[in-house]
Amino acid sequence: MAGLEVLYESAAPSITCTQDALVCFLHWEVVTHGYYGLGTGDQPGPSDKKSELLPAGWNNSKDLYVLRYESKDGSRKLLVKAITMETSMIINVLEYGSQQVADLTLNLDDYISAEDLHDFHRTYKNSEELRSRILSGIISPIHEQWDKASVSSPHREFPPATAREVDPLRIPSHHPHTSRQPPWCDPLGPFAVGGEDLDPFGCRRGGMVVDPLRSGFPRALIDPSSGLPNRLPPGAVPPGARFDPFGPIGTSPSGPNPDHLPPPGFDDMYL
């Protein structure tokens, strides 16, 4: 465990309880797996700097420890929170990029000797087990999730843009940049110009007149007698025949409205 003793001795004057000693061990384990300590708190501060040592004020609170780390290549950032719960410590780690979270609960009495905090060689108990639990509970899950995210979304490289593409004042070309032609129908021949006018309902290519029977909207029942004073005789309009309606579609049946008839004897008064 090269480096742990040096780290512990550098922080020994401020180590006053078992949770301090455990956080010191945790910090060393994170650093040995390719990280630098940045500082304390959830947000970056002006005093942040990359270091293998514990940052200033790292144990101001004995109940909640908040430390931030960054990988040596700058690709990953970790937020580590350690909460003291009676004789246990709950460790929570968040990786900012993948939003992966790892949790680990440790019993302080199983790994720290409270009576020997002044002697590094007696402070830690079951060091190999403690190291294995931190590795399997925190370090490995974070790295595995990061590797999966990197494989699922590989970095794509694009060729550098030319001056014609990045010029903000240039009017873009109206021609497509690919060789694929748009799906436009070619004319049937030089004499096909104006064919839509000859076929206004557009059975072949679309016309100028909207056919209510082919509008795409739900069709209302069309009364052939709409707009006429009397109903057409049966069979006057063959089924399915296309015609211009005499009145608005969907109006009430044609014929005189009994509510608007003149009173009896109205015609006799003016004869």
mmCIF file of N, CA and C in Angstrom, residues 126-257:
data_model
loop_
_atom_site.group_PDB
_atom_site.id
_atom_site.type_symbol
_atom_site.label_atom_id
_atom_site.label_comp_id
_atom_site.label_asym_id
_atom_site.label_seq_id
_atom_site.Cartn_x
_atom_site.Cartn_y
_atom_site.Cartn_z
ATOM 1 N N ASN A 126 -7.926 -5.104 8.837
ATOM 2 C CA ASN A 126 -8.477 -5.752 7.633
ATOM 3 C C ASN A 126 -8.335 -4.837 6.414
ATOM 4 N N SER A 127 -7.148 -4.352 6.217
ATOM 5 C CA SER A 127 -6.923 -3.374 5.144
ATOM 6 C C SER A 127 -7.229 -3.939 3.757
ATOM 7 N N GLU A 128 -6.839 -5.198 3.525
ATOM 8 C CA GLU A 128 -7.076 -5.786 2.208
ATOM 9 C C GLU A 128 -8.575 -5.949 1.940
ATOM 10 N N GLU A 129 -9.323 -6.338 2.967
ATOM 11 C CA GLU A 129 -10.765 -6.455 2.794
ATOM 12 C C GLU A 129 -11.403 -5.095 2.535
ATOM 13 N N LEU A 130 -10.936 -4.072 3.280
ATOM 14 C CA LEU A 130 -11.459 -2.723 3.073
ATOM 15 C C LEU A 130 -11.171 -2.242 1.662
ATOM 16 N N ARG A 131 -9.972 -2.501 1.207
ATOM 17 C CA ARG A 131 -9.615 -2.080 -0.146
ATOM 18 C C ARG A 131 -10.453 -2.811 -1.195
ATOM 19 N N SER A 132 -10.684 -4.114 -0.991
ATOM 20 C CA SER A 132 -11.474 -4.901 -1.924
ATOM 21 C C SER A 132 -12.922 -4.416 -1.983
ATOM 22 N N ARG A 133 -13.490 -4.043 -0.827
ATOM 23 C CA ARG A 133 -14.873 -3.581 -0.807
ATOM 24 C C ARG A 133 -15.026 -2.234 -1.502
ATOM 25 N N ILE A 134 -14.063 -1.343 -1.332
ATOM 26 C CA ILE A 134 -14.114 -0.045 -2.027
ATOM 27 C C ILE A 134 -13.979 -0.243 -3.530
ATOM 28 N N LEU A 135 -13.113 -1.168 -3.931
ATOM 29 C CA LEU A 135 -12.903 -1.419 -5.350
ATOM 30 C C LEU A 135 -14.153 -2.013 -5.996
ATOM 31 N N SER A 136 -14.743 -3.028 -5.368
ATOM 32 C CA SER A 136 -15.895 -3.701 -5.953
ATOM 33 C C SER A 136 -17.189 -2.905 -5.803
ATOM 34 N N GLY A 137 -17.295 -2.077 -4.754
ATOM 35 C CA GLY A 137 -18.531 -1.349 -4.515
ATOM 36 C C GLY A 137 -18.590 0.025 -5.147
ATOM 37 N N ILE A 138 -17.433 0.634 -5.452
ATOM 38 C CA ILE A 138 -17.424 2.009 -5.952
ATOM 39 C C ILE A 138 -16.637 2.145 -7.254
ATOM 40 N N ILE A 139 -15.357 1.775 -7.223
ATOM 41 C CA ILE A 139 -14.480 2.047 -8.369
ATOM 42 C C ILE A 139 -14.918 1.249 -9.594
ATOM 43 N N SER A 140 -15.081 -0.062 -9.443
ATOM 44 C CA SER A 140 -15.417 -0.909 -10.594
ATOM 45 C C SER A 140 -16.762 -0.552 -11.215
ATOM 46 N N PRO A 141 -17.850 -0.379 -10.448
ATOM 47 C CA PRO A 141 -19.119 -0.010 -11.088
ATOM 48 C C PRO A 141 -19.047 1.289 -11.865
ATOM 49 N N ILE A 142 -18.334 2.279 -11.338
ATOM 50 C CA ILE A 142 -18.213 3.562 -12.045
ATOM 51 C C ILE A 142 -17.475 3.375 -13.363
ATOM 52 N N HIS A 143 -16.379 2.650 -13.348
ATOM 53 C CA HIS A 143 -15.580 2.467 -14.559
ATOM 54 C C HIS A 143 -16.314 1.600 -15.573
ATOM 55 N N GLU A 144 -17.026 0.579 -15.124
ATOM 56 C CA GLU A 144 -17.749 -0.282 -16.059
ATOM 57 C C GLU A 144 -18.856 0.480 -16.763
ATOM 58 N N GLN A 145 -19.585 1.293 -16.025
ATOM 59 C CA GLN A 145 -20.645 2.078 -16.643
ATOM 60 C C GLN A 145 -20.073 3.092 -17.622
ATOM 61 N N TRP A 146 -18.938 3.671 -17.280
ATOM 62 C CA TRP A 146 -18.298 4.631 -18.183
ATOM 63 C C TRP A 146 -17.862 3.942 -19.476
ATOM 64 N N ASP A 147 -17.307 2.747 -19.367
ATOM 65 C CA ASP A 147 -16.871 2.016 -20.556
ATOM 66 C C ASP A 147 -18.059 1.660 -21.442
ATOM 67 N N LYS A 148 -19.192 1.270 -20.852
ATOM 68 C CA LYS A 148 -20.379 0.950 -21.638
ATOM 69 C C LYS A 148 -20.897 2.174 -22.374
ATOM 70 N N ALA A 149 -20.901 3.319 -21.694
ATOM 71 C CA ALA A 149 -21.381 4.548 -22.333
ATOM 72 C C ALA A 149 -20.470 4.952 -23.485
ATOM 73 N N SER A 150 -19.167 4.723 -23.339
ATOM 74 C CA SER A 150 -18.222 5.094 -24.396
ATOM 75 C C SER A 150 -18.400 4.210 -25.620
ATOM 76 N N VAL A 151 -18.701 2.916 -25.396
ATOM 77 C CA VAL A 151 -18.876 1.996 -26.514
ATOM 78 C C VAL A 151 -20.185 2.253 -27.239
ATOM 79 N N SER A 152 -21.266 2.539 -26.488
ATOM 80 C CA SER A 152 -22.571 2.750 -27.101
ATOM 81 C C SER A 152 -22.663 4.049 -27.880
ATOM 82 N N SER A 153 -21.874 5.045 -27.526
ATOM 83 C CA SER A 153 -21.901 6.322 -28.246
ATOM 84 C C SER A 153 -20.473 6.726 -28.613
ATOM 85 N N PRO A 154 -19.877 6.050 -29.605
ATOM 86 C CA PRO A 154 -18.497 6.375 -29.988
ATOM 87 C C PRO A 154 -18.387 7.776 -30.561
ATOM 88 N N HIS A 155 -17.222 8.322 -30.380
ATOM 89 C CA HIS A 155 -16.975 9.677 -30.878
ATOM 90 C C HIS A 155 -16.878 9.665 -32.396
ATOM 91 N N ARG A 156 -17.633 10.531 -33.035
ATOM 92 C CA ARG A 156 -17.621 10.632 -34.483
ATOM 93 C C ARG A 156 -16.788 11.835 -34.922
ATOM 94 N N GLU A 157 -15.926 11.584 -35.885
ATOM 95 C CA GLU A 157 -15.075 12.644 -36.404
ATOM 96 C C GLU A 157 -15.624 13.090 -37.755
ATOM 97 N N PHE A 158 -15.693 14.383 -37.930
ATOM 98 C CA PHE A 158 -16.176 14.963 -39.176
ATOM 99 C C PHE A 158 -15.048 15.766 -39.823
ATOM 100 N N PRO A 159 -15.011 15.800 -41.141
ATOM 101 C CA PRO A 159 -13.965 16.600 -41.802
ATOM 102 C C PRO A 159 -14.143 18.073 -41.494
ATOM 103 N N PRO A 160 -13.052 18.816 -41.469
ATOM 104 C CA PRO A 160 -13.173 20.248 -41.166
ATOM 105 C C PRO A 160 -14.023 20.967 -42.201
ATOM 106 N N ALA A 161 -14.787 21.924 -41.747
ATOM 107 C CA ALA A 161 -15.659 22.683 -42.641
ATOM 108 C C ALA A 161 -14.842 23.626 -43.509
ATOM 109 N N THR A 162 -15.291 23.813 -44.712
ATOM 110 C CA THR A 162 -14.621 24.732 -45.624
ATOM 111 C C THR A 162 -15.105 26.156 -45.381
ATOM 112 N N ALA A 163 -14.396 27.104 -45.999
ATOM 113 C CA ALA A 163 -14.767 28.508 -45.827
ATOM 114 C C ALA A 163 -16.149 28.792 -46.402
ATOM 115 N N ARG A 164 -16.533 28.049 -47.470
ATOM 116 C CA ARG A 164 -17.856 28.255 -48.066
ATOM 117 C C ARG A 164 -18.959 27.811 -47.119
ATOM 118 N N GLU A 165 -18.664 26.809 -46.257
ATOM 119 C CA GLU A 165 -19.689 26.280 -45.354
ATOM 120 C C GLU A 165 -19.861 27.112 -44.098
ATOM 121 N N VAL A 166 -18.803 27.786 -43.660
ATOM 122 C CA VAL A 166 -18.867 28.529 -42.404
ATOM 123 C C VAL A 166 -19.104 30.014 -42.613
ATOM 124 N N ASP A 167 -19.187 30.463 -43.868
ATOM 125 C CA ASP A 167 -19.407 31.883 -44.132
ATOM 126 C C ASP A 167 -20.841 32.238 -43.780
ATOM 127 N N PRO A 168 -21.086 33.043 -42.722
ATOM 128 C CA PRO A 168 -22.465 33.346 -42.321
ATOM 129 C C PRO A 168 -23.193 34.251 -43.295
ATOM 130 N N LEU A 169 -22.478 34.959 -44.189
ATOM 131 C CA LEU A 169 -23.108 35.881 -45.122
ATOM 132 C C LEU A 169 -23.399 35.237 -46.465
ATOM 133 N N ARG A 170 -22.976 34.005 -46.627
ATOM 134 C CA ARG A 170 -23.169 33.358 -47.920
ATOM 135 C C ARG A 170 -24.583 32.802 -48.015
ATOM 136 N N ILE A 171 -25.248 33.031 -49.144
ATOM 137 C CA ILE A 171 -26.581 32.484 -49.383
ATOM 138 C C ILE A 171 -26.432 31.014 -49.739
ATOM 139 N N PRO A 172 -27.098 30.131 -49.018
ATOM 140 C CA PRO A 172 -26.931 28.695 -49.308
ATOM 141 C C PRO A 172 -27.454 28.343 -50.684
ATOM 142 N N SER A 173 -26.837 27.346 -51.259
ATOM 143 C CA SER A 173 -27.242 26.890 -52.587
ATOM 144 C C SER A 173 -28.596 26.203 -52.518
ATOM 145 N N HIS A 174 -29.373 26.344 -53.596
ATOM 146 C CA HIS A 174 -30.684 25.714 -53.668
ATOM 147 C C HIS A 174 -30.600 24.293 -54.209
ATOM 148 N N HIS A 175 -29.404 23.881 -54.652
ATOM 149 C CA HIS A 175 -29.255 22.549 -55.217
ATOM 150 C C HIS A 175 -28.932 21.575 -54.099
ATOM 151 N N PRO A 176 -29.477 20.389 -54.150
ATOM 152 C CA PRO A 176 -29.146 19.406 -53.111
ATOM 153 C C PRO A 176 -27.678 19.028 -53.166
ATOM 154 N N HIS A 177 -27.117 18.737 -51.982
ATOM 155 C CA HIS A 177 -25.688 18.411 -51.910
ATOM 156 C C HIS A 177 -25.424 16.962 -52.259
ATOM 157 N N THR A 178 -26.441 16.132 -52.364
ATOM 158 C CA THR A 178 -26.230 14.738 -52.688
ATOM 159 C C THR A 178 -26.619 14.492 -54.134
ATOM 160 N N SER A 179 -26.162 13.364 -54.636
ATOM 161 C CA SER A 179 -26.478 13.004 -56.017
ATOM 162 C C SER A 179 -27.871 12.444 -56.168
ATOM 163 N N ARG A 180 -28.535 12.175 -55.063
ATOM 164 C CA ARG A 180 -29.887 11.626 -55.119
ATOM 165 C C ARG A 180 -30.871 12.695 -55.555
ATOM 166 N N GLN A 181 -31.652 12.376 -56.570
ATOM 167 C CA GLN A 181 -32.599 13.337 -57.106
ATOM 168 C C GLN A 181 -33.880 13.318 -56.285
ATOM 169 N N PRO A 182 -34.537 14.474 -56.174
ATOM 170 C CA PRO A 182 -35.804 14.505 -55.427
ATOM 171 C C PRO A 182 -36.868 13.696 -56.142
ATOM 172 N N PRO A 183 -37.847 13.166 -55.407
ATOM 173 C CA PRO A 183 -38.878 12.321 -56.018
ATOM 174 C C PRO A 183 -39.935 13.116 -56.766
ATOM 175 N N TRP A 184 -39.520 13.786 -57.830
ATOM 176 C CA TRP A 184 -40.462 14.553 -58.633
ATOM 177 C C TRP A 184 -40.869 13.707 -59.840
ATOM 178 N N CYS A 185 -42.137 13.782 -60.201
ATOM 179 C CA CYS A 185 -42.624 13.033 -61.357
ATOM 180 C C CYS A 185 -42.251 13.779 -62.640
ATOM 181 N N ASP A 186 -41.649 13.058 -63.546
ATOM 182 C CA ASP A 186 -41.320 13.658 -64.836
ATOM 183 C C ASP A 186 -42.582 13.803 -65.672
ATOM 184 N N PRO A 187 -42.661 14.842 -66.510
ATOM 185 C CA PRO A 187 -43.842 14.985 -67.380
ATOM 186 C C PRO A 187 -43.936 13.827 -68.348
ATOM 187 N N LEU A 188 -45.181 13.493 -68.714
ATOM 188 C CA LEU A 188 -45.376 12.361 -69.608
ATOM 189 C C LEU A 188 -44.938 12.674 -71.029
ATOM 190 N N GLY A 189 -44.840 13.932 -71.373
ATOM 191 C CA GLY A 189 -44.439 14.293 -72.712
ATOM 192 C C GLY A 189 -44.527 15.787 -72.890
ATOM 193 N N PRO A 190 -44.024 16.311 -74.003
ATOM 194 C CA PRO A 190 -44.072 17.767 -74.189
ATOM 195 C C PRO A 190 -45.492 18.307 -74.310
ATOM 196 N N PHE A 191 -46.476 17.430 -74.699
ATOM 197 C CA PHE A 191 -47.841 17.903 -74.846
ATOM 198 C C PHE A 191 -48.673 17.647 -73.604
ATOM 199 N N ALA A 192 -48.002 17.216 -72.508
ATOM 200 C CA ALA A 192 -48.735 16.937 -71.266
ATOM 201 C C ALA A 192 -48.891 18.188 -70.411
ATOM 202 N N VAL A 193 -48.276 19.313 -70.846
ATOM 203 C CA VAL A 193 -48.395 20.546 -70.077
ATOM 204 C C VAL A 193 -49.845 21.006 -70.079
ATOM 205 N N GLY A 194 -50.372 21.329 -68.896
ATOM 206 C CA GLY A 194 -51.756 21.742 -68.780
ATOM 207 C C GLY A 194 -52.718 20.599 -68.621
ATOM 208 N N GLY A 195 -52.186 19.387 -68.424
ATOM 209 C CA GLY A 195 -53.058 18.237 -68.266
ATOM 210 C C GLY A 195 -53.931 18.340 -67.040
ATOM 211 N N GLU A 196 -53.428 19.038 -65.997
ATOM 212 C CA GLU A 196 -54.246 19.191 -64.807
ATOM 213 C C GLU A 196 -55.513 19.977 -65.096
ATOM 214 N N ASP A 197 -55.431 20.932 -66.029
ATOM 215 C CA ASP A 197 -56.616 21.715 -66.370
ATOM 216 C C ASP A 197 -57.663 20.860 -67.080
ATOM 217 N N LEU A 198 -57.201 19.881 -67.882
ATOM 218 C CA LEU A 198 -58.128 19.003 -68.573
ATOM 219 C C LEU A 198 -58.699 17.935 -67.655
ATOM 220 N N ASP A 199 -58.036 17.696 -66.552
ATOM 221 C CA ASP A 199 -58.490 16.689 -65.595
ATOM 222 C C ASP A 199 -58.591 17.364 -64.236
ATOM 223 N N PRO A 200 -59.596 18.238 -64.054
ATOM 224 C CA PRO A 200 -59.617 19.094 -62.868
ATOM 225 C C PRO A 200 -59.727 18.331 -61.560
ATOM 226 N N PHE A 201 -60.320 17.119 -61.587
ATOM 227 C CA PHE A 201 -60.457 16.374 -60.335
ATOM 228 C C PHE A 201 -59.212 15.573 -60.004
ATOM 229 N N GLY A 202 -58.219 15.570 -60.840
ATOM 230 C CA GLY A 202 -56.928 15.004 -60.505
ATOM 231 C C GLY A 202 -56.903 13.521 -60.285
ATOM 232 N N CYS A 203 -57.546 12.741 -61.156
ATOM 233 C CA CYS A 203 -57.515 11.292 -60.989
ATOM 234 C C CYS A 203 -56.107 10.748 -61.179
ATOM 235 N N ARG A 204 -55.281 11.496 -61.962
ATOM 236 C CA ARG A 204 -53.945 10.982 -62.243
ATOM 237 C C ARG A 204 -52.854 11.735 -61.490
ATOM 238 N N ARG A 205 -52.825 13.052 -61.569
ATOM 239 C CA ARG A 205 -51.723 13.791 -60.949
ATOM 240 C C ARG A 205 -52.187 14.904 -60.043
ATOM 241 N N GLY A 206 -53.459 15.036 -59.794
ATOM 242 C CA GLY A 206 -53.918 16.138 -58.966
ATOM 243 C C GLY A 206 -54.464 17.255 -59.817
ATOM 244 N N GLY A 207 -55.564 17.845 -59.419
ATOM 245 C CA GLY A 207 -56.177 18.881 -60.224
ATOM 246 C C GLY A 207 -56.414 20.148 -59.442
ATOM 247 N N MET A 208 -57.183 21.038 -60.063
ATOM 248 C CA MET A 208 -57.404 22.340 -59.455
ATOM 249 C C MET A 208 -58.689 22.397 -58.656
ATOM 250 N N VAL A 209 -59.607 21.442 -58.851
ATOM 251 C CA VAL A 209 -60.892 21.459 -58.177
ATOM 252 C C VAL A 209 -60.865 20.450 -57.048
ATOM 253 N N VAL A 210 -61.317 20.871 -55.890
ATOM 254 C CA VAL A 210 -61.355 19.977 -54.740
ATOM 255 C C VAL A 210 -62.571 19.085 -54.856
ATOM 256 N N ASP A 211 -62.328 17.779 -54.902
ATOM 257 C CA ASP A 211 -63.420 16.817 -54.990
ATOM 258 C C ASP A 211 -63.839 16.466 -53.581
ATOM 259 N N PRO A 212 -65.046 16.823 -53.133
ATOM 260 C CA PRO A 212 -65.444 16.521 -51.758
ATOM 261 C C PRO A 212 -65.470 15.046 -51.472
ATOM 262 N N LEU A 213 -65.604 14.201 -52.515
ATOM 263 C CA LEU A 213 -65.620 12.760 -52.286
ATOM 264 C C LEU A 213 -64.224 12.203 -52.077
ATOM 265 N N ARG A 214 -63.159 12.988 -52.411
ATOM 266 C CA ARG A 214 -61.781 12.504 -52.267
ATOM 267 C C ARG A 214 -60.925 13.491 -51.464
ATOM 268 N N SER A 215 -61.542 14.211 -50.572
ATOM 269 C CA SER A 215 -60.816 15.217 -49.804
ATOM 270 C C SER A 215 -60.005 14.628 -48.675
ATOM 271 N N GLY A 216 -60.287 13.384 -48.267
ATOM 272 C CA GLY A 216 -59.572 12.777 -47.167
ATOM 273 C C GLY A 216 -60.234 12.981 -45.836
ATOM 274 N N PHE A 217 -61.217 13.844 -45.760
ATOM 275 C CA PHE A 217 -61.938 14.083 -44.518
ATOM 276 C C PHE A 217 -63.183 13.193 -44.475
ATOM 277 N N PRO A 218 -63.698 12.930 -43.258
ATOM 278 C CA PRO A 218 -64.928 12.128 -43.176
ATOM 279 C C PRO A 218 -66.054 12.753 -44.001
ATOM 280 N N ARG A 219 -66.697 11.950 -44.823
ATOM 281 C CA ARG A 219 -67.710 12.446 -45.739
ATOM 282 C C ARG A 219 -69.075 12.537 -45.080
ATOM 283 N N ALA A 220 -69.703 13.641 -45.267
ATOM 284 C CA ALA A 220 -71.095 13.751 -44.830
ATOM 285 C C ALA A 220 -71.995 13.222 -45.949
ATOM 286 N N LEU A 221 -73.133 12.733 -45.571
ATOM 287 C CA LEU A 221 -74.076 12.243 -46.577
ATOM 288 C C LEU A 221 -74.536 13.403 -47.451
ATOM 289 N N ILE A 222 -74.347 13.280 -48.772
ATOM 290 C CA ILE A 222 -74.685 14.344 -49.713
ATOM 291 C C ILE A 222 -76.091 14.097 -50.251
ATOM 292 N N ASP A 223 -76.950 15.063 -50.076
ATOM 293 C CA ASP A 223 -78.310 14.988 -50.593
ATOM 294 C C ASP A 223 -78.316 15.630 -51.975
ATOM 295 N N PRO A 224 -78.554 14.877 -53.055
ATOM 296 C CA PRO A 224 -78.536 15.490 -54.406
ATOM 297 C C PRO A 224 -79.540 16.615 -54.549
ATOM 298 N N SER A 225 -80.587 16.639 -53.711
ATOM 299 C CA SER A 225 -81.623 17.665 -53.846
ATOM 300 C C SER A 225 -81.320 18.926 -53.060
ATOM 301 N N SER A 226 -80.119 18.990 -52.416
ATOM 302 C CA SER A 226 -79.804 20.170 -51.614
ATOM 303 C C SER A 226 -79.824 21.413 -52.489
ATOM 304 N N GLY A 227 -80.523 22.451 -52.061
ATOM 305 C CA GLY A 227 -80.581 23.714 -52.775
ATOM 306 C C GLY A 227 -81.695 23.797 -53.795
ATOM 307 N N LEU A 228 -82.414 22.720 -54.020
ATOM 308 C CA LEU A 228 -83.532 22.736 -54.985
ATOM 309 C C LEU A 228 -84.856 22.912 -54.241
ATOM 310 N N PRO A 229 -85.841 23.500 -54.873
ATOM 311 C CA PRO A 229 -87.135 23.670 -54.188
ATOM 312 C C PRO A 229 -87.842 22.353 -53.934
ATOM 313 N N ASN A 230 -87.595 21.339 -54.774
ATOM 314 C CA ASN A 230 -88.231 20.038 -54.605
ATOM 315 C C ASN A 230 -87.183 18.949 -54.738
ATOM 316 N N ARG A 231 -87.498 17.800 -54.243
ATOM 317 C CA ARG A 231 -86.577 16.689 -54.340
ATOM 318 C C ARG A 231 -86.511 16.146 -55.768
ATOM 319 N N LEU A 232 -85.317 15.651 -56.128
ATOM 320 C CA LEU A 232 -85.159 15.016 -57.426
ATOM 321 C C LEU A 232 -85.838 13.650 -57.395
ATOM 322 N N PRO A 233 -86.354 13.215 -58.494
ATOM 323 C CA PRO A 233 -86.985 11.883 -58.526
ATOM 324 C C PRO A 233 -85.941 10.799 -58.331
ATOM 325 N N PRO A 234 -86.329 9.646 -57.831
ATOM 326 C CA PRO A 234 -85.373 8.550 -57.633
ATOM 327 C C PRO A 234 -84.678 8.178 -58.929
ATOM 328 N N GLY A 235 -83.368 7.985 -58.856
ATOM 329 C CA GLY A 235 -82.572 7.603 -60.016
ATOM 330 C C GLY A 235 -82.110 8.753 -60.843
ATOM 331 N N ALA A 236 -82.464 10.022 -60.466
ATOM 332 C CA ALA A 236 -82.022 11.181 -61.249
ATOM 333 C C ALA A 236 -80.500 11.334 -61.164
ATOM 334 N N VAL A 237 -79.918 10.983 -60.022
ATOM 335 C CA VAL A 237 -78.457 11.047 -59.861
ATOM 336 C C VAL A 237 -77.977 9.631 -59.606
ATOM 337 N N PRO A 238 -77.291 8.983 -60.545
ATOM 338 C CA PRO A 238 -76.813 7.610 -60.339
ATOM 339 C C PRO A 238 -75.858 7.552 -59.134
ATOM 340 N N PRO A 239 -75.824 6.427 -58.436
ATOM 341 C CA PRO A 239 -74.901 6.300 -57.286
ATOM 342 C C PRO A 239 -73.453 6.468 -57.715
ATOM 343 N N GLY A 240 -72.703 7.258 -56.946
ATOM 344 C CA GLY A 240 -71.291 7.489 -57.221
ATOM 345 C C GLY A 240 -71.009 8.516 -58.276
ATOM 346 N N ALA A 241 -72.038 9.115 -58.853
ATOM 347 C CA ALA A 241 -71.809 10.117 -59.895
ATOM 348 C C ALA A 241 -71.198 11.372 -59.293
ATOM 349 N N ARG A 242 -70.257 11.990 -60.035
ATOM 350 C CA ARG A 242 -69.642 13.234 -59.578
ATOM 351 C C ARG A 242 -70.386 14.416 -60.190
ATOM 352 N N PHE A 243 -70.761 15.357 -59.352
ATOM 353 C CA PHE A 243 -71.494 16.519 -59.827
ATOM 354 C C PHE A 243 -71.236 17.673 -58.872
ATOM 355 N N ASP A 244 -71.475 18.890 -59.329
ATOM 356 C CA ASP A 244 -71.385 20.055 -58.456
ATOM 357 C C ASP A 244 -72.671 20.146 -57.659
ATOM 358 N N PRO A 245 -72.613 20.070 -56.341
ATOM 359 C CA PRO A 245 -73.843 20.133 -55.534
ATOM 360 C C PRO A 245 -74.599 21.430 -55.804
ATOM 361 N N PHE A 246 -75.924 21.359 -55.774
ATOM 362 C CA PHE A 246 -76.758 22.539 -55.998
ATOM 363 C C PHE A 246 -76.762 23.475 -54.799
ATOM 364 N N GLY A 247 -76.477 22.958 -53.639
ATOM 365 C CA GLY A 247 -76.469 23.763 -52.414
ATOM 366 C C GLY A 247 -75.370 23.286 -51.482
ATOM 367 N N PRO A 248 -75.227 23.904 -50.333
ATOM 368 C CA PRO A 248 -74.179 23.494 -49.388
ATOM 369 C C PRO A 248 -74.356 22.050 -48.967
ATOM 370 N N ILE A 249 -73.217 21.344 -48.838
ATOM 371 C CA ILE A 249 -73.242 19.934 -48.458
ATOM 372 C C ILE A 249 -73.593 19.829 -46.991
ATOM 373 N N GLY A 250 -74.431 18.846 -46.632
ATOM 374 C CA GLY A 250 -74.747 18.601 -45.241
ATOM 375 C C GLY A 250 -75.903 19.409 -44.733
ATOM 376 N N THR A 251 -76.616 20.188 -45.625
ATOM 377 C CA THR A 251 -77.764 20.965 -45.163
ATOM 378 C C THR A 251 -78.952 20.055 -44.971
ATOM 379 N N SER A 252 -79.966 20.588 -44.371
ATOM 380 C CA SER A 252 -81.170 19.807 -44.120
ATOM 381 C C SER A 252 -81.839 19.454 -45.438
ATOM 382 N N PRO A 253 -82.663 18.405 -45.484
ATOM 383 C CA PRO A 253 -83.319 18.004 -46.745
ATOM 384 C C PRO A 253 -84.068 19.174 -47.372
ATOM 385 N N SER A 254 -84.091 19.119 -48.713
ATOM 386 C CA SER A 254 -84.726 20.209 -49.446
ATOM 387 C C SER A 254 -86.238 20.135 -49.297
ATOM 388 N N GLY A 255 -86.905 21.157 -49.811
ATOM 389 C CA GLY A 255 -88.366 21.215 -49.715
ATOM 390 C C GLY A 255 -88.784 22.342 -48.817
ATOM 391 N N PRO A 256 -90.002 22.751 -48.890
ATOM 392 C CA PRO A 256 -90.455 23.876 -48.064
ATOM 393 C C PRO A 256 -90.426 23.530 -46.598
ATOM 394 N N ASN A 257 -90.009 24.504 -45.807
ATOM 395 C CA ASN A 257 -89.959 24.338 -44.363
ATOM 396 C C ASN A 257 -91.351 24.608 -43.817
#
